[in-house]
């Protein structure tokens, strides 16, 4: 029996606990050691890493990737990609998606985990095909959620479709950490029956279920699990790498991990964790168990957003009512998984419905785009009455939204002449224009300083 481990400290643990504020310089020294740990892969790029590098850390994310590649030549480097949305929430034309995938692979990525928030596989296909063509490993990913239409059969069918697309593994992504051990056993079992490629499970410790969930998943044949070095584990992060390595080895699984190296890695990150706690960058509450998501059936992050919205409107007395309205809105919307941006959309709409005293009287721009089909195909049809009320005479689009988008790469590249130094720069700008513009300006200022210092001795 074998089970592989994907270490998440550089991506999801970093994102979930300290809002992705870990600068490269802080962890550079441990990378050669991590390279010897025996991980199935290291998740280190994509997700919020790209945005935060540019926005807060004044780092070129592509440069970070190249440095990771150099420091870890023997480890599979993994990134998270939101299909047709790349790293954000809007759709990009196919040429940009292809180019982004190409450059990610060229700069060092081995495994691309590609998902779509609605599990509309048309939003995964272009990125997946391109990555396969480039020789990368594609982990076709399903966003996990519980609903009357998210049955075992439905998930198994989606997994089969991904396998037919040519992906080399299937990942089930439980963003909210609400998958129970029983559900993992059933679901992983159902998917394993349907596909031949390895199956990966991703969950979070948020509700306290994750360790048991991974055990049951492994018993059902799960091949790879996502974990974080212990000092960056727990709470909204993943379960601890060393703990699960210990437990699985004792149960007779081959994990491929080196215990001594795992300890070195954790010893390295401990003082960094303590520094973030001391500076307020890490709230220790994030590392604790919170079972509210199990009681309310909405993910933890969404619950805190609801409370914040109601407090801002001075309407906390409507909390219970909004909580009752939330699953109704979700059902009207065709049961989207409650992940960004759908969780915000559903939460805001439920609040609007309650506060206005009339359902769908106030509708956000996002809900309208969603109803027009711009986010993709919904898991179940949208309630026809709601659709009529939101859209009026407008008709939903037929086909795929990205097909309506004009190519933008060459035009953007021309606009950035003299500013962008590479196609990677152009892609950064396309993904996060305002943030990247600031980054370019800071980079230029830095370079001018260097030029000045180098010539100053001759003055
Ligand atoms: Co996650």
XYZ file of C-alpha atoms in Angstrom, residues 98-318:
221
model
C -2.841 28.664 -23.299
C -0.017 31.163 -23.041
C -0.275 31.240 -19.234
C -0.083 27.453 -19.063
C 2.878 27.377 -21.489
C 4.833 29.920 -19.487
C 4.051 28.212 -16.179
C 5.528 24.996 -17.523
C 8.489 26.778 -19.163
C 9.352 28.445 -15.850
C 9.292 25.227 -13.867
C 5.842 23.834 -13.054
C 5.434 20.033 -13.255
C 1.874 19.464 -12.039
C -1.059 21.764 -12.751
C -4.137 21.228 -10.647
C -6.987 22.685 -12.689
C -10.462 23.312 -11.314
C -13.635 25.243 -12.044
C -15.835 26.534 -9.255
C -18.984 25.174 -10.957
C -17.338 21.949 -12.208
C -18.137 23.070 -15.750
C -15.508 21.004 -17.521
C -15.576 23.319 -20.551
C -13.765 25.793 -18.294
C -11.025 23.221 -17.564
C -10.573 21.758 -21.030
C -8.451 24.419 -22.765
C -5.943 24.702 -19.916
C -5.819 20.914 -19.513
C -5.244 20.251 -23.226
C -2.493 22.839 -23.391
C -0.741 21.536 -20.260
C -0.840 17.979 -21.561
C 0.565 19.174 -24.883
C 3.410 20.896 -22.994
C 4.245 17.665 -21.201
C 2.997 18.760 -17.778
C 1.001 16.503 -15.474
C -2.610 17.618 -15.188
C -4.617 16.947 -12.082
C -8.221 17.350 -13.212
C -9.990 18.736 -10.193
C -13.550 18.558 -8.878
C -14.844 21.200 -6.480
C -16.474 19.265 -3.664
C -19.724 20.287 -2.076
C -22.807 18.673 -0.583
C -26.190 19.140 -2.308
C -29.059 17.033 -3.670
C -27.505 17.140 -7.167
C -23.914 16.456 -6.090
C -24.423 12.716 -5.918
C -21.757 10.005 -6.008
C -22.845 9.201 -9.567
C -22.552 12.826 -10.647
C -19.015 13.147 -9.248
C -17.936 9.775 -10.661
C -19.258 10.794 -14.082
C -17.327 14.080 -13.961
C -14.183 12.202 -12.939
C -14.612 9.869 -15.902
C -15.030 12.834 -18.262
C -11.821 14.347 -16.896
C -10.002 11.071 -17.408
C -11.284 10.960 -20.991
C -9.884 14.456 -21.434
C -6.436 12.942 -20.776
C -5.695 14.203 -17.247
C -3.137 12.121 -15.309
C -4.879 12.279 -11.939
C -8.211 13.290 -10.437
C -8.241 15.606 -7.447
C -11.229 16.139 -5.195
C -10.972 19.555 -3.641
C -12.876 20.132 -0.415
C -12.175 23.837 0.016
C -14.433 24.250 3.029
C -13.174 21.237 4.965
C -16.672 19.832 5.411
C -16.123 16.390 3.876
C -16.737 13.768 6.540
C -14.888 10.441 6.840
C -18.033 8.646 5.669
C -18.425 10.924 2.647
C -14.736 10.472 1.739
C -15.053 6.712 1.885
C -18.124 6.730 -0.357
C -16.893 9.355 -2.811
C -13.292 8.190 -3.244
C -14.607 4.632 -3.563
C -17.071 5.698 -6.273
C -14.407 7.608 -8.226
C -11.822 4.819 -7.912
C -14.359 2.427 -9.418
C -14.833 4.746 -12.393
C -11.247 5.808 -13.265
C -7.799 4.216 -13.579
C -5.690 7.337 -12.889
C -4.546 8.147 -9.314
C -6.994 10.013 -7.072
C -5.916 12.912 -4.867
C -7.849 14.383 -1.940
C -7.525 17.965 -0.733
C -9.249 19.112 2.447
C -8.840 21.565 5.333
C -8.811 21.008 9.091
C -11.395 23.747 9.675
C -14.153 21.545 11.116
C -11.798 18.994 12.685
C -12.737 16.146 10.352
C -9.700 16.109 8.081
C -7.476 13.477 9.741
C -10.311 10.954 9.852
C -11.390 11.953 6.364
C -7.922 11.213 4.968
C -7.787 7.858 6.734
C -11.114 6.746 5.300
C -10.157 8.122 1.881
C -6.924 6.114 1.946
C -8.837 2.980 2.900
C -11.037 3.608 -0.134
C -7.950 3.765 -2.355
C -7.005 7.447 -2.360
C -3.460 7.751 -3.745
C -2.323 11.211 -2.625
C -3.271 13.582 0.205
C -2.462 17.252 0.850
C -0.786 18.082 4.167
C 1.196 20.920 5.738
C 4.320 20.767 7.907
C 2.964 20.545 11.462
C 3.713 24.093 12.670
C 1.680 25.423 9.717
C -1.095 22.813 9.996
C -4.538 22.677 11.576
C -7.491 25.045 11.588
C -8.079 26.599 8.187
C -4.896 24.890 6.921
C -4.265 21.220 6.095
C -3.594 18.358 8.568
C 0.009 17.849 9.666
C 2.432 16.067 7.349
C 4.452 14.393 10.126
C 1.389 13.156 12.011
C -0.166 11.491 8.989
C 3.202 10.130 7.857
C 3.598 8.526 11.301
C 0.096 7.092 11.333
C 0.112 5.786 7.770
C 3.540 4.185 8.097
C 2.391 2.347 11.209
C -0.657 1.116 9.289
C 1.672 -0.391 6.689
C 1.563 2.298 4.019
C 4.631 3.351 2.095
C 4.719 7.156 2.231
C 8.112 7.764 0.604
C 8.819 10.441 3.232
C 12.038 10.853 5.204
C 11.206 11.447 8.890
C 14.490 13.241 9.657
C 14.028 15.666 6.790
C 10.403 16.320 7.795
C 11.600 17.309 11.261
C 14.224 19.649 9.805
C 11.599 21.296 7.624
C 9.281 21.817 10.573
C 12.091 23.108 12.826
C 12.849 25.672 10.131
C 9.270 26.948 9.834
C 8.527 27.057 13.597
C 10.275 30.392 14.292
C 8.645 31.842 11.167
C 5.233 30.807 12.489
C 6.081 32.381 15.868
C 7.147 35.595 14.170
C 3.813 35.831 12.343
C 1.922 35.199 15.585
C 3.947 37.887 17.384
C 3.365 40.458 14.630
C -0.377 39.704 14.381
C 0.054 38.285 10.866
C -1.229 34.959 12.166
C -4.242 34.891 14.434
C -3.951 31.701 16.564
C -7.730 31.296 16.215
C -7.112 30.317 12.580
C -5.363 27.202 13.825
C -8.245 26.022 15.996
C -11.238 23.853 15.155
C -14.500 25.588 14.268
C -17.543 23.371 13.834
C -19.992 26.127 12.845
C -19.733 25.093 9.198
C -21.150 21.676 10.144
C -24.114 23.148 11.978
C -24.968 25.884 9.507
C -24.037 24.036 6.308
C -22.168 27.056 5.010
C -18.359 27.274 4.863
C -16.584 29.083 7.709
C -15.350 31.985 5.570
C -18.838 32.589 4.230
C -20.309 32.635 7.704
C -17.910 35.341 8.869
C -18.735 37.363 5.719
C -22.456 37.116 6.502
C -21.888 38.344 10.036
C -19.725 41.230 8.777
C -22.393 42.259 6.242
C -25.188 42.200 8.789
C -23.131 44.097 11.363
C -22.321 46.751 8.745
C -26.070 47.130 8.053
C -26.833 47.107 11.753
C -29.064 44.083 11.194
C -27.608 41.288 13.307
C -31.165 40.526 14.485
C -31.773 39.114 10.987
